[in-house]
Every structure is written in structure tokens, then in C-alpha cells.
Amino acid sequence: MKIFSKLKKLILGATVISMSALLALPGATVNAGSDNNGPGLIDMNRETTLSVYYYFDTVGDIPGYGEMDGVNTKVYKIASISENGEFTLLPPYDSLGLEVSDMRSLANQEKWDTIITEAGKCVAQNNIQPSYQGTSGNDGFTRLGKVDKGLYYGVSDPLVKEGIQYKYFDFLSVVPGPSSIDENGNNLWDGTWTNAQYDVIAIPKRAANRLEEDPEVFAIHKQWVDDGGEDRPDSIKVKIFCDGAYAETVELSNENNWKYSWNYEKGHTFTVEEENDNTGYTPTISQNENTIVIVNTKKPKRPDQPNEPEKPNKPNKPGKPSKPNEPVTPDTVDSPGGSTPPDDGGSVLGAIRKFVGELPEVLGARRLPQTGQLWWPIPVLAIMGIILIVLGFRNERRRKND
């Protein structure tokens, strides 16, 4: 039993560790209550609610304020959700090229930040009105009430209290939420929607700055990765967005060493977008605190397309073969010496022919004797054969008479 108990603890621990990254993301979503939902599917007929909770603890020399009232909240529905948790981006967000498919597609910090950044730009550029909005009360909650199921992008306005600016970062929230938080703050989501929460509470990440301090310095640096810069444009234009809203467009070139900087009060987030008309470079944007770096990397040249091989000529049709000549009949060969074979009428062989008739060709009829060939046994054998035949007839006659 101890072995099974230890095994159970190991499995539970692995689940908690694997989901802890989700809680560390900006705008981590927690949920009130706990309900089972059958075979792990979202109950599409059940009502869902969304609230956003704002509070501030002591951070460094910034005193804790506690629950924050008066924070304006706006949320924008950017994707619908199916009963098995699959997202479908809504217009105009579906044209941004975002990798949004399900909850696991949001678990990567880089993808999470990209979705928030691009959604913020889209909202500002298209002047999109929020799907739901509200203001936090004394308990720190902005209760948006009943909302449609889906993926939401949320924005919170900065709040100034006693010379300190409190800022809450933009967030994403899934409704219904997949999380289940125990009394120790552990995320017990098992990867299915069996324990999906339908009353969702989002808690955005936060920061604070004293406004009496000097304004912050923000900067943009342009870098090139190429083979000498022969194909670089003379200048580029960069759009600057403050907290998702368009601020200005600046031009970078050799004259300003491809850099631009400005001062602005603390507590704001700046993003940029390059107006890149040169398709020979791929821009990559990164940010380190208040410095934004745009790296343009030259695309590798596409190899020349080989010429299409010439089509071979069609071979000529072979000609009809000539009819062979009719063979010539050879001339009759003359007998050797020009003489005819001697008449054998008076020879022994001639006598046998007269007695038994025409000789068969195997006996050499009409052939000349060959040199060294013996002919005397032939008539002897013939006479003996005749005698044996006669004796045979006589013996057969006697046998019948007896």
C-alpha cells in the first residue's frame, strides 16, 4: 500500500509541475468553484461569467495597497471555443497569422506575448470596441457578468494613487477556464475539460512606479544581418505604439545611426512595427526592458531555376526493307570425268537384280563401288536367304499335314 501511495503522490506532483508554467504567464486565469463536466467536454449550454481581480502587495519600496478599486477593464473576444476546447479566431484577428488552436498553444511564453501584442495592435488600428467592460470596486473585482464562451484579450487602464502609478499588464483569459486551484495555490487541471470552471476570474500581472522620478528613456535600435549591405534600403519607417495605441512613425537611417530614443513617463508599454517594403529581409523584433531591437536578416537567395531541357526530335520512321532477290538455281553438276557409269548388266550384282528385282538404295543401287569395298558376301547372303525361305515353307507344309 505504501508503494501505491508514493506512486499517487508522484503522479500528482508531476501534474502540478507541468501546469505551473500556465500560472506564471501574464494574466494567469483562476476559477471559482469546481464542477465536473461528464466526459471531459465543455457544456455549451451552461452560462459562463468573467471577472478580473486587481490587488497590489508590497514590491520593493512600493507599499502594498491591497485590493484596487477604480481600475477600468476592457475585454475583447478574439476566438470562439468548441466543446472539446478548440479555438477559432474571429475577424479581424484571424488575419494576424496567430498560432491559436487550443489551450496548449497558449502555454508557450513567446506565443502568449505575441498573441497579446498583435491583438493589442489590431484593436488600436481598427478602433475595435470592447466586447465587455467595467470598473473594479472596493473588493478589487471588475465583474463583467455573463459572457460568451471563448478566448478573451483584456486591457486594464493604469491607476494613479498617492503619487504611484499602478499598472496591470494586458492578459488573455479562456472562458470557461481549464484551471482548478486548491487551497495551496496548485493548479490541478488534468488536461481535460472534466473540471472546467464556468465562473472565471482573471488576475493580471502588475507593476508600479513613483511618478516623481525622472521619465524613462525608451529606444529603438536597428541591426542588419547580411553580406555587406549592398541590398539594404536607404531608410526604414517604424510605427510606435504606446499601450497598444498608435503613437508616431519614425524613420531610421545611416544619418541617425539606425537609432531612435525618447523620454516618457514610467508605467507604459511600447511596441513597434516595421513598415518593411523590402522583401529581401526578414525582420525580428525583441525587447529588453525599455530597449527595442529590430534585426533585419537577409533572406538566402533562391537558386536559379534550371532551364527546361529541350524536347528531343522525333525519330524518323524506318524505311520499308527491300525485297530479297530470288535465289538462283545452281547449274547441274557434271559427272566426274564426263563419263557415265558402266552398265552392270553383266556383273554378279546385275544377275542378282534380275533375280530379286530392283535393289534398294541401301544396297548401293546405281552407285559405283567404293575403293576397298568387298562385294562377294552380298550374293552369298542373298542365296542363303532364298534357301532359308524355301526351307521354311516346306517345314510349315509338313507340320500342317501331320
mmCIF file of C-alpha atoms in Angstrom:
data_model
loop_
_atom_site.group_PDB
_atom_site.id
_atom_site.type_symbol
_atom_site.label_atom_id
_atom_site.label_comp_id
_atom_site.label_asym_id
_atom_site.label_seq_id
_atom_site.Cartn_x
_atom_site.Cartn_y
_atom_site.Cartn_z
ATOM 1 C CA MET A 1 0.000 0.000 0.000
ATOM 2 C CA LYS A 2 2.903 2.372 0.676
ATOM 3 C CA ILE A 3 4.131 1.849 -2.869
ATOM 4 C CA PHE A 4 0.747 2.836 -4.329
ATOM 5 C CA SER A 5 0.594 5.860 -2.035
ATOM 6 C CA LYS A 6 4.026 7.041 -3.182
ATOM 7 C CA LEU A 7 3.085 6.444 -6.825
ATOM 8 C CA LYS A 8 -0.064 8.507 -6.407
ATOM 9 C CA LYS A 9 1.954 11.382 -4.919
ATOM 10 C CA LEU A 10 4.467 11.249 -7.789
ATOM 11 C CA ILE A 11 1.730 11.422 -10.421
ATOM 12 C CA LEU A 12 0.027 14.329 -8.645
ATOM 13 C CA GLY A 13 3.345 16.135 -8.301
ATOM 14 C CA ALA A 14 4.129 15.738 -11.985
ATOM 15 C CA THR A 15 0.727 17.169 -12.910
ATOM 16 C CA VAL A 16 1.236 20.198 -10.683
ATOM 17 C CA ILE A 17 4.722 20.880 -12.074
ATOM 18 C CA SER A 18 3.621 20.528 -15.703
ATOM 19 C CA MET A 19 0.831 23.098 -15.250
ATOM 20 C CA SER A 20 2.757 25.559 -13.079
ATOM 21 C CA ALA A 21 4.030 27.316 -16.216
ATOM 22 C CA LEU A 22 0.471 28.289 -17.088
ATOM 23 C CA LEU A 23 0.091 30.150 -13.789
ATOM 24 C CA ALA A 24 3.340 32.026 -14.398
ATOM 25 C CA LEU A 25 2.088 33.530 -17.670
ATOM 26 C CA PRO A 26 0.843 37.152 -17.770
ATOM 27 C CA GLY A 27 -2.796 37.294 -16.799
ATOM 28 C CA ALA A 28 -2.963 33.782 -15.387
ATOM 29 C CA THR A 29 -6.555 32.660 -15.079
ATOM 30 C CA VAL A 30 -8.021 31.147 -11.926
ATOM 31 C CA ASN A 31 -11.560 29.970 -11.405
ATOM 32 C CA ALA A 32 -14.133 29.969 -8.644
ATOM 33 C CA GLY A 33 -15.875 26.735 -7.710
ATOM 34 C CA SER A 34 -15.326 23.247 -9.026
ATOM 35 C CA ASP A 35 -17.625 21.261 -11.262
ATOM 36 C CA ASN A 36 -17.281 18.062 -13.197
ATOM 37 C CA ASN A 37 -18.429 18.044 -16.771
ATOM 38 C CA GLY A 38 -19.020 14.479 -17.856
ATOM 39 C CA PRO A 39 -16.573 13.007 -20.365
ATOM 40 C CA GLY A 40 -14.233 15.989 -20.486
ATOM 41 C CA LEU A 41 -16.233 18.181 -22.869
ATOM 42 C CA ILE A 42 -17.336 21.771 -22.331
ATOM 43 C CA ASP A 43 -21.037 22.132 -21.558
ATOM 44 C CA MET A 44 -22.002 24.568 -24.310
ATOM 45 C CA ASN A 45 -25.470 25.095 -22.759
ATOM 46 C CA ARG A 46 -24.146 26.275 -19.418
ATOM 47 C CA GLU A 47 -23.802 30.026 -18.654
ATOM 48 C CA THR A 48 -20.318 31.466 -18.081
ATOM 49 C CA THR A 49 -19.120 34.596 -16.232
ATOM 50 C CA LEU A 50 -15.850 36.554 -16.241
ATOM 51 C CA SER A 51 -14.340 38.747 -13.532
ATOM 52 C CA VAL A 52 -10.939 40.464 -13.222
ATOM 53 C CA TYR A 53 -9.264 40.838 -9.828
ATOM 54 C CA TYR A 54 -6.872 43.732 -9.014
ATOM 55 C CA TYR A 55 -4.714 43.967 -5.910
ATOM 56 C CA PHE A 56 -1.196 45.103 -5.089
ATOM 57 C CA ASP A 57 1.214 43.785 -2.458
ATOM 58 C CA THR A 58 4.410 45.423 -1.287
ATOM 59 C CA VAL A 59 7.114 45.374 -4.018
ATOM 60 C CA GLY A 60 10.490 46.887 -3.150
ATOM 61 C CA ASP A 61 9.925 50.400 -1.890
ATOM 62 C CA ILE A 62 6.362 50.452 -3.233
ATOM 63 C CA PRO A 63 3.972 49.911 -0.314
ATOM 64 C CA GLY A 64 1.198 47.393 -0.581
ATOM 65 C CA TYR A 65 -2.131 48.878 -1.456
ATOM 66 C CA GLY A 66 -4.283 45.787 -1.292
ATOM 67 C CA GLU A 67 -7.421 45.496 -3.355
ATOM 68 C CA MET A 68 -7.519 48.126 -6.092
ATOM 69 C CA ASP A 69 -10.736 49.973 -6.856
ATOM 70 C CA GLY A 70 -11.354 52.220 -9.848
ATOM 71 C CA VAL A 71 -9.416 50.163 -12.448
ATOM 72 C CA ASN A 72 -11.124 50.341 -15.847
ATOM 73 C CA THR A 73 -11.228 46.988 -17.625
ATOM 74 C CA LYS A 74 -11.956 46.146 -21.264
ATOM 75 C CA VAL A 75 -12.026 42.677 -22.772
ATOM 76 C CA TYR A 76 -12.195 41.698 -26.458
ATOM 77 C CA LYS A 77 -13.336 38.305 -27.657
ATOM 78 C CA ILE A 78 -10.743 37.150 -30.203
ATOM 79 C CA ALA A 79 -11.718 33.469 -30.636
ATOM 80 C CA SER A 80 -14.663 31.155 -30.101
ATOM 81 C CA ILE A 81 -14.242 27.781 -28.404
ATOM 82 C CA SER A 82 -15.753 24.384 -29.224
ATOM 83 C CA GLU A 83 -16.958 21.755 -26.772
ATOM 84 C CA ASN A 84 -13.582 19.963 -26.931
ATOM 85 C CA GLY A 85 -11.588 23.157 -26.313
ATOM 86 C CA GLU A 86 -10.537 24.085 -29.856
ATOM 87 C CA PHE A 87 -10.290 27.800 -30.709
ATOM 88 C CA THR A 88 -11.458 29.527 -33.900
ATOM 89 C CA LEU A 89 -10.111 33.061 -34.376
ATOM 90 C CA LEU A 90 -12.709 35.719 -35.157
ATOM 91 C CA PRO A 91 -12.357 38.562 -37.698
ATOM 92 C CA PRO A 92 -10.222 40.641 -37.885
ATOM 93 C CA TYR A 93 -7.906 38.642 -35.595
ATOM 94 C CA ASP A 94 -7.965 35.674 -37.972
ATOM 95 C CA SER A 95 -5.827 37.683 -40.443
ATOM 96 C CA LEU A 96 -2.929 38.186 -37.982
ATOM 97 C CA GLY A 97 -1.348 34.756 -38.506
ATOM 98 C CA LEU A 98 -1.588 33.879 -34.809
ATOM 99 C CA GLU A 99 -0.944 30.299 -33.728
ATOM 100 C CA VAL A 100 -4.067 29.767 -31.640
ATOM 101 C CA SER A 101 -5.577 26.284 -31.681
ATOM 102 C CA ASP A 102 -6.253 25.187 -28.081
ATOM 103 C CA MET A 103 -5.027 25.744 -24.514
ATOM 104 C CA ARG A 104 -1.699 24.062 -25.226
ATOM 105 C CA SER A 105 -0.966 26.618 -27.960
ATOM 106 C CA LEU A 106 -1.064 29.294 -25.236
ATOM 107 C CA ALA A 107 1.348 27.530 -22.875
ATOM 108 C CA ASN A 108 4.452 28.938 -24.594
ATOM 109 C CA GLN A 109 5.510 32.318 -23.152
ATOM 110 C CA GLU A 110 6.715 33.647 -26.506
ATOM 111 C CA LYS A 111 3.455 32.730 -28.254
ATOM 112 C CA TRP A 112 1.469 34.178 -25.344
ATOM 113 C CA ASP A 113 3.292 37.528 -25.662
ATOM 114 C CA THR A 114 2.899 37.534 -29.451
ATOM 115 C CA ILE A 115 -0.862 36.994 -29.232
ATOM 116 C CA ILE A 116 -1.236 39.835 -26.709
ATOM 117 C CA THR A 117 0.959 42.226 -28.738
ATOM 118 C CA GLU A 118 -0.722 41.545 -32.080
ATOM 119 C CA ALA A 119 -4.223 41.621 -30.605
ATOM 120 C CA GLY A 120 -3.464 44.991 -28.972
ATOM 121 C CA LYS A 121 -2.247 46.450 -32.263
ATOM 122 C CA CYS A 122 -5.299 45.133 -34.070
ATOM 123 C CA VAL A 123 -7.664 46.673 -31.524
ATOM 124 C CA ALA A 124 -5.924 50.074 -31.725
ATOM 125 C CA GLN A 125 -5.562 50.194 -35.501
ATOM 126 C CA ASN A 126 -9.136 49.129 -36.194
ATOM 127 C CA ASN A 127 -10.717 51.048 -33.318
ATOM 128 C CA ILE A 128 -12.467 47.870 -32.166
ATOM 129 C CA GLN A 129 -14.997 48.314 -29.402
ATOM 130 C CA PRO A 130 -14.673 46.038 -26.359
ATOM 131 C CA SER A 131 -16.933 43.016 -26.048
ATOM 132 C CA TYR A 132 -17.380 43.741 -22.321
ATOM 133 C CA GLN A 133 -16.092 46.489 -19.988
ATOM 134 C CA GLY A 134 -16.362 47.573 -16.378
ATOM 135 C CA THR A 135 -14.566 49.128 -13.385
ATOM 136 C CA SER A 136 -13.234 47.424 -10.258
ATOM 137 C CA GLY A 137 -14.998 48.011 -6.945
ATOM 138 C CA ASN A 138 -13.739 48.238 -3.378
ATOM 139 C CA ASP A 139 -13.143 44.495 -3.297
ATOM 140 C CA GLY A 140 -10.785 44.757 -6.306
ATOM 141 C CA PHE A 141 -13.137 42.886 -8.679
ATOM 142 C CA THR A 142 -14.322 44.070 -12.054
ATOM 143 C CA ARG A 143 -17.347 41.861 -12.568
ATOM 144 C CA LEU A 144 -18.202 41.652 -16.245
ATOM 145 C CA GLY A 145 -21.110 39.294 -15.651
ATOM 146 C CA LYS A 146 -22.301 36.740 -18.159
ATOM 147 C CA VAL A 147 -20.078 36.469 -21.211
ATOM 148 C CA ASP A 148 -19.880 34.292 -24.300
ATOM 149 C CA LYS A 149 -17.587 31.285 -24.247
ATOM 150 C CA GLY A 150 -14.251 31.861 -25.923
ATOM 151 C CA LEU A 151 -10.755 33.380 -25.703
ATOM 152 C CA TYR A 152 -10.529 36.991 -24.497
ATOM 153 C CA TYR A 153 -7.840 39.678 -24.730
ATOM 154 C CA GLY A 154 -8.009 42.027 -21.730
ATOM 155 C CA VAL A 155 -6.751 45.575 -21.151
ATOM 156 C CA SER A 156 -6.550 47.448 -17.831
ATOM 157 C CA ASP A 157 -6.024 51.216 -17.614
ATOM 158 C CA PRO A 158 -3.175 52.387 -15.325
ATOM 159 C CA LEU A 159 -4.279 53.815 -11.991
ATOM 160 C CA VAL A 160 -2.520 56.591 -10.043
ATOM 161 C CA LYS A 161 -2.824 56.658 -6.255
ATOM 162 C CA GLU A 162 -0.757 58.870 -3.904
ATOM 163 C CA GLY A 163 1.935 59.623 -6.474
ATOM 164 C CA ILE A 164 2.332 55.987 -7.521
ATOM 165 C CA GLN A 165 1.208 54.643 -10.855
ATOM 166 C CA TYR A 166 -0.123 51.078 -10.712
ATOM 167 C CA LYS A 167 -0.064 49.257 -13.983
ATOM 168 C CA TYR A 168 -1.641 45.928 -14.912
ATOM 169 C CA PHE A 169 -0.375 44.138 -17.983
ATOM 170 C CA ASP A 170 -2.635 43.030 -20.811
ATOM 171 C CA PHE A 171 -3.854 39.458 -20.385
ATOM 172 C CA LEU A 172 -5.587 36.519 -22.025
ATOM 173 C CA SER A 173 -8.429 34.591 -20.442
ATOM 174 C CA VAL A 174 -10.289 31.448 -21.532
ATOM 175 C CA VAL A 175 -13.984 31.119 -20.675
ATOM 176 C CA PRO A 176 -14.794 28.571 -19.347
ATOM 177 C CA GLY A 177 -11.414 28.243 -17.669
ATOM 178 C CA PRO A 178 -9.462 24.989 -17.520
ATOM 179 C CA SER A 179 -7.862 25.670 -14.134
ATOM 180 C CA SER A 180 -8.718 24.290 -10.711
ATOM 181 C CA ILE A 181 -6.829 25.863 -7.823
ATOM 182 C CA ASP A 182 -6.551 24.089 -4.478
ATOM 183 C CA GLU A 183 -6.038 25.735 -1.069
ATOM 184 C CA ASN A 184 -2.237 25.738 -1.629
ATOM 185 C CA GLY A 185 -2.468 27.533 -4.965
ATOM 186 C CA ASN A 186 -1.640 24.466 -7.026
ATOM 187 C CA ASN A 187 -3.126 24.056 -10.479
ATOM 188 C CA LEU A 188 -4.798 20.642 -10.631
ATOM 189 C CA TRP A 189 -6.018 20.780 -14.215
ATOM 190 C CA ASP A 190 -5.718 17.263 -15.624
ATOM 191 C CA GLY A 191 -5.555 18.334 -19.280
ATOM 192 C CA THR A 192 -9.254 17.633 -19.932
ATOM 193 C CA TRP A 193 -12.368 19.729 -19.512
ATOM 194 C CA THR A 194 -13.861 17.446 -16.858
ATOM 195 C CA ASN A 195 -13.150 20.045 -14.157
ATOM 196 C CA ALA A 196 -13.731 23.130 -16.339
ATOM 197 C CA GLN A 197 -14.755 26.248 -14.385
ATOM 198 C CA TYR A 198 -17.607 28.374 -15.706
ATOM 199 C CA ASP A 199 -17.174 31.355 -13.337
ATOM 200 C CA VAL A 200 -13.728 32.586 -14.386
ATOM 201 C CA ILE A 201 -11.527 35.072 -12.506
ATOM 202 C CA ALA A 202 -8.511 36.582 -14.300
ATOM 203 C CA ILE A 203 -5.603 38.061 -12.314
ATOM 204 C CA PRO A 204 -3.312 40.238 -14.495
ATOM 205 C CA LYS A 205 0.378 40.739 -13.754
ATOM 206 C CA ARG A 206 1.156 44.105 -12.221
ATOM 207 C CA ALA A 207 3.869 46.738 -11.741
ATOM 208 C CA ALA A 208 4.175 50.151 -10.030
ATOM 209 C CA ASN A 209 6.372 53.258 -10.398
ATOM 210 C CA ARG A 210 6.756 56.500 -8.465
ATOM 211 C CA LEU A 211 5.800 59.364 -10.761
ATOM 212 C CA GLU A 212 8.144 61.876 -9.112
ATOM 213 C CA GLU A 213 11.114 60.048 -10.595
ATOM 214 C CA ASP A 214 12.586 61.158 -13.921
ATOM 215 C CA PRO A 215 10.792 59.913 -17.065
ATOM 216 C CA GLU A 216 12.107 56.719 -18.526
ATOM 217 C CA VAL A 217 14.209 56.594 -21.684
ATOM 218 C CA PHE A 218 12.953 54.328 -24.438
ATOM 219 C CA ALA A 219 14.989 53.448 -27.523
ATOM 220 C CA ILE A 220 14.822 51.599 -30.838
ATOM 221 C CA HIS A 221 17.931 50.038 -32.374
ATOM 222 C CA LYS A 222 18.084 48.729 -35.924
ATOM 223 C CA GLN A 223 20.555 45.944 -36.781
ATOM 224 C CA TRP A 224 21.347 44.263 -40.095
ATOM 225 C CA VAL A 225 22.466 40.716 -40.769
ATOM 226 C CA ASP A 226 23.645 40.465 -44.369
ATOM 227 C CA ASP A 227 26.762 40.142 -46.516
ATOM 228 C CA GLY A 228 27.819 43.771 -46.714
ATOM 229 C CA GLY A 229 24.642 45.747 -47.054
ATOM 230 C CA GLU A 230 24.563 46.235 -50.821
ATOM 231 C CA ASP A 231 20.833 45.470 -50.873
ATOM 232 C CA ARG A 232 19.894 47.462 -47.758
ATOM 233 C CA PRO A 233 17.302 50.196 -48.178
ATOM 234 C CA ASP A 234 18.439 53.776 -47.512
ATOM 235 C CA SER A 235 15.967 54.064 -44.649
ATOM 236 C CA ILE A 236 13.056 52.315 -42.950
ATOM 237 C CA LYS A 237 9.936 53.520 -41.160
ATOM 238 C CA VAL A 238 8.854 52.193 -37.770
ATOM 239 C CA LYS A 239 5.453 52.615 -36.161
ATOM 240 C CA ILE A 240 5.462 53.093 -32.368
ATOM 241 C CA PHE A 241 2.525 52.029 -30.194
ATOM 242 C CA CYS A 242 2.030 53.122 -26.590
ATOM 243 C CA ASP A 243 -0.066 50.701 -24.543
ATOM 244 C CA GLY A 244 -1.429 49.309 -27.809
ATOM 245 C CA ALA A 245 -2.449 52.714 -29.235
ATOM 246 C CA TYR A 246 -0.631 54.266 -32.194
ATOM 247 C CA ALA A 247 1.778 56.992 -31.078
ATOM 248 C CA GLU A 248 4.010 58.006 -34.015
ATOM 249 C CA THR A 249 6.064 56.843 -37.005
ATOM 250 C CA VAL A 250 9.830 57.419 -37.055
ATOM 251 C CA GLU A 251 12.441 56.986 -39.783
ATOM 252 C CA LEU A 252 15.730 55.168 -39.197
ATOM 253 C CA SER A 253 18.758 55.514 -41.496
ATOM 254 C CA ASN A 254 22.530 55.931 -41.544
ATOM 255 C CA GLU A 255 22.066 59.593 -40.627
ATOM 256 C CA ASN A 256 20.771 58.696 -37.146
ATOM 257 C CA ASN A 257 22.895 55.527 -36.971
ATOM 258 C CA TRP A 258 19.696 53.451 -37.251
ATOM 259 C CA LYS A 259 18.631 54.507 -33.724
ATOM 260 C CA TYR A 260 15.831 56.496 -32.136
ATOM 261 C CA SER A 261 15.146 57.328 -28.465
ATOM 262 C CA TRP A 262 12.534 59.261 -26.499
ATOM 263 C CA ASN A 263 11.512 60.060 -22.924
ATOM 264 C CA TYR A 264 8.185 59.062 -21.473
ATOM 265 C CA GLU A 265 6.683 58.689 -18.028
ATOM 266 C CA LYS A 266 7.055 55.335 -16.362
ATOM 267 C CA GLY A 267 4.418 52.684 -16.342
ATOM 268 C CA HIS A 268 3.759 52.412 -20.083
ATOM 269 C CA THR A 269 4.452 49.684 -22.606
ATOM 270 C CA PHE A 270 5.778 50.470 -26.065
ATOM 271 C CA THR A 271 5.721 48.157 -29.068
ATOM 272 C CA VAL A 272 6.868 48.753 -32.630
ATOM 273 C CA GLU A 273 6.089 47.566 -36.124
ATOM 274 C CA GLU A 274 8.390 47.998 -39.103
ATOM 275 C CA GLU A 275 6.987 49.131 -42.437
ATOM 276 C CA ASN A 276 9.182 46.779 -44.416
ATOM 277 C CA ASP A 277 8.768 47.161 -48.175
ATOM 278 C CA ASN A 278 11.994 45.290 -48.867
ATOM 279 C CA THR A 279 11.012 41.634 -49.200
ATOM 280 C CA GLY A 280 14.681 40.610 -49.272
ATOM 281 C CA TYR A 281 14.910 40.857 -45.459
ATOM 282 C CA THR A 282 13.065 39.209 -42.582
ATOM 283 C CA PRO A 283 12.534 41.469 -39.524
ATOM 284 C CA THR A 284 12.734 40.089 -35.966
ATOM 285 C CA ILE A 285 11.731 42.269 -33.008
ATOM 286 C CA SER A 286 12.940 41.715 -29.448
ATOM 287 C CA GLN A 287 12.754 43.866 -26.310
ATOM 288 C CA ASN A 288 14.976 44.181 -23.253
ATOM 289 C CA GLU A 289 13.354 46.426 -20.648
ATOM 290 C CA ASN A 290 12.989 49.797 -22.435
ATOM 291 C CA THR A 291 15.169 48.982 -25.458
ATOM 292 C CA ILE A 292 13.572 47.543 -28.595
ATOM 293 C CA VAL A 293 15.852 45.868 -31.133
ATOM 294 C CA ILE A 294 14.803 45.228 -34.731
ATOM 295 C CA VAL A 295 17.058 42.789 -36.568
ATOM 296 C CA ASN A 296 16.694 42.523 -40.336
ATOM 297 C CA THR A 297 18.167 39.274 -41.668
ATOM 298 C CA LYS A 298 18.775 38.911 -45.367
ATOM 299 C CA LYS A 299 16.872 36.066 -46.925
ATOM 300 C CA PRO A 300 19.013 33.484 -48.741
ATOM 301 C CA LYS A 301 18.964 33.835 -52.479
ATOM 302 C CA ARG A 302 16.763 31.412 -54.234
ATOM 303 C CA PRO A 303 18.772 29.282 -56.664
ATOM 304 C CA ASP A 304 18.132 29.918 -60.330
ATOM 305 C CA GLN A 305 15.533 27.710 -61.844
ATOM 306 C CA PRO A 306 17.257 25.349 -64.290
ATOM 307 C CA ASN A 307 16.246 25.686 -67.912
ATOM 308 C CA GLU A 308 13.769 23.175 -69.110
ATOM 309 C CA PRO A 309 15.574 20.583 -71.256
ATOM 310 C CA GLU A 310 14.854 20.728 -74.967
ATOM 311 C CA LYS A 311 12.420 18.202 -76.239
ATOM 312 C CA PRO A 312 14.259 15.618 -78.396
ATOM 313 C CA ASN A 313 13.397 15.396 -82.077
ATOM 314 C CA LYS A 314 11.014 12.692 -83.109
ATOM 315 C CA PRO A 315 12.995 9.839 -84.724
ATOM 316 C CA ASN A 316 12.414 9.183 -88.423
ATOM 317 C CA LYS A 317 10.246 6.263 -89.334
ATOM 318 C CA PRO A 318 12.455 3.417 -90.663
ATOM 319 C CA GLY A 319 12.095 2.658 -94.366
ATOM 320 C CA LYS A 320 10.478 -0.482 -95.708
ATOM 321 C CA PRO A 321 13.139 -3.205 -96.201
ATOM 322 C CA SER A 322 13.962 -4.198 -99.789
ATOM 323 C CA LYS A 323 12.559 -7.458 -101.100
ATOM 324 C CA PRO A 324 15.353 -10.058 -101.263
ATOM 325 C CA ASN A 325 16.415 -11.320 -104.722
ATOM 326 C CA GLU A 326 15.052 -14.674 -105.791
ATOM 327 C CA PRO A 327 17.748 -17.335 -105.315
ATOM 328 C CA VAL A 328 19.449 -18.583 -108.461
ATOM 329 C CA THR A 329 19.063 -22.307 -109.247
ATOM 330 C CA PRO A 330 22.544 -23.820 -109.364
ATOM 331 C CA ASP A 331 23.721 -25.452 -112.546
ATOM 332 C CA THR A 332 23.657 -29.285 -112.838
ATOM 333 C CA VAL A 333 26.942 -30.751 -111.746
ATOM 334 C CA ASP A 334 28.596 -32.902 -114.374
ATOM 335 C CA SER A 335 29.668 -36.413 -113.533
ATOM 336 C CA PRO A 336 33.338 -36.799 -112.750
ATOM 337 C CA GLY A 337 35.449 -37.348 -115.782
ATOM 338 C CA GLY A 338 32.436 -36.676 -118.002
ATOM 339 C CA SER A 339 31.671 -40.416 -118.395
ATOM 340 C CA THR A 340 28.530 -42.341 -117.496
ATOM 341 C CA PRO A 341 28.599 -45.213 -115.058
ATOM 342 C CA PRO A 342 29.144 -48.568 -116.720
ATOM 343 C CA ASP A 343 26.251 -50.862 -117.320
ATOM 344 C CA ASP A 344 26.251 -53.606 -114.707
ATOM 345 C CA GLY A 345 24.022 -55.895 -116.608
ATOM 346 C CA GLY A 346 26.722 -58.492 -116.980
ATOM 347 C CA SER A 347 28.024 -58.319 -113.439
ATOM 348 C CA VAL A 348 27.129 -60.501 -110.451
ATOM 349 C CA LEU A 349 25.118 -57.576 -108.982
ATOM 350 C CA GLY A 350 23.287 -57.353 -112.293
ATOM 351 C CA ALA A 351 22.401 -61.024 -112.069
ATOM 352 C CA ILE A 352 21.002 -60.566 -108.567
ATOM 353 C CA ARG A 353 18.928 -57.558 -109.746
ATOM 354 C CA LYS A 354 17.382 -59.679 -112.432
ATOM 355 C CA PHE A 355 16.525 -62.358 -109.851
ATOM 356 C CA VAL A 356 15.170 -60.262 -106.983
ATOM 357 C CA GLY A 357 14.207 -57.131 -108.849
ATOM 358 C CA GLU A 358 15.464 -53.572 -108.306
ATOM 359 C CA LEU A 359 17.872 -53.379 -105.368
ATOM 360 C CA PRO A 360 17.066 -50.963 -102.530
ATOM 361 C CA GLU A 361 19.255 -47.919 -102.333
ATOM 362 C CA VAL A 362 20.800 -49.149 -99.068
ATOM 363 C CA LEU A 363 22.465 -51.860 -101.107
ATOM 364 C CA GLY A 364 24.077 -49.236 -103.228
ATOM 365 C CA ALA A 365 21.879 -49.412 -106.314
ATOM 366 C CA ARG A 366 23.019 -47.118 -109.033
ATOM 367 C CA ARG A 367 26.158 -46.394 -107.064
ATOM 368 C CA LEU A 368 29.660 -47.112 -108.082
ATOM 369 C CA PRO A 369 31.639 -49.456 -105.831
ATOM 370 C CA GLN A 370 33.845 -47.605 -103.393
ATOM 371 C CA THR A 371 37.545 -48.223 -103.267
ATOM 372 C CA GLY A 372 38.382 -51.138 -100.919
ATOM 373 C CA GLN A 373 34.729 -52.269 -100.570
ATOM 374 C CA LEU A 374 34.091 -56.123 -100.611
ATOM 375 C CA TRP A 375 31.151 -57.192 -102.752
ATOM 376 C CA TRP A 376 31.357 -61.019 -102.778
ATOM 377 C CA PRO A 377 29.429 -61.607 -99.492
ATOM 378 C CA ILE A 378 26.333 -59.947 -100.868
ATOM 379 C CA PRO A 379 25.304 -62.587 -103.447
ATOM 380 C CA VAL A 380 26.210 -65.396 -100.993
ATOM 381 C CA LEU A 381 23.954 -63.949 -98.319
ATOM 382 C CA ALA A 382 21.170 -63.442 -100.847
ATOM 383 C CA ILE A 383 21.314 -67.105 -101.974
ATOM 384 C CA MET A 384 21.337 -68.317 -98.372
ATOM 385 C CA GLY A 385 18.315 -66.170 -97.596
ATOM 386 C CA ILE A 386 16.387 -67.669 -100.511
ATOM 387 C CA ILE A 387 17.273 -71.201 -99.378
ATOM 388 C CA LEU A 388 16.094 -70.477 -95.822
ATOM 389 C CA ILE A 389 12.795 -69.135 -97.100
ATOM 390 C CA VAL A 390 12.187 -72.232 -99.204
ATOM 391 C CA LEU A 391 13.045 -74.500 -96.263
ATOM 392 C CA GLY A 392 10.679 -72.547 -94.065
ATOM 393 C CA PHE A 393 7.756 -73.037 -96.461
ATOM 394 C CA ARG A 394 8.432 -76.791 -96.657
ATOM 395 C CA ASN A 395 8.596 -77.246 -92.878
ATOM 396 C CA GLU A 396 5.350 -75.365 -92.427
ATOM 397 C CA ARG A 397 3.602 -77.597 -95.026
ATOM 398 C CA ARG A 398 4.781 -80.824 -93.300
ATOM 399 C CA ARG A 399 3.604 -79.622 -89.902
ATOM 400 C CA LYS A 400 0.113 -78.950 -91.218
ATOM 401 C CA ASN A 401 -0.081 -82.395 -92.957
ATOM 402 C CA ASP A 402 0.984 -84.213 -89.715
#
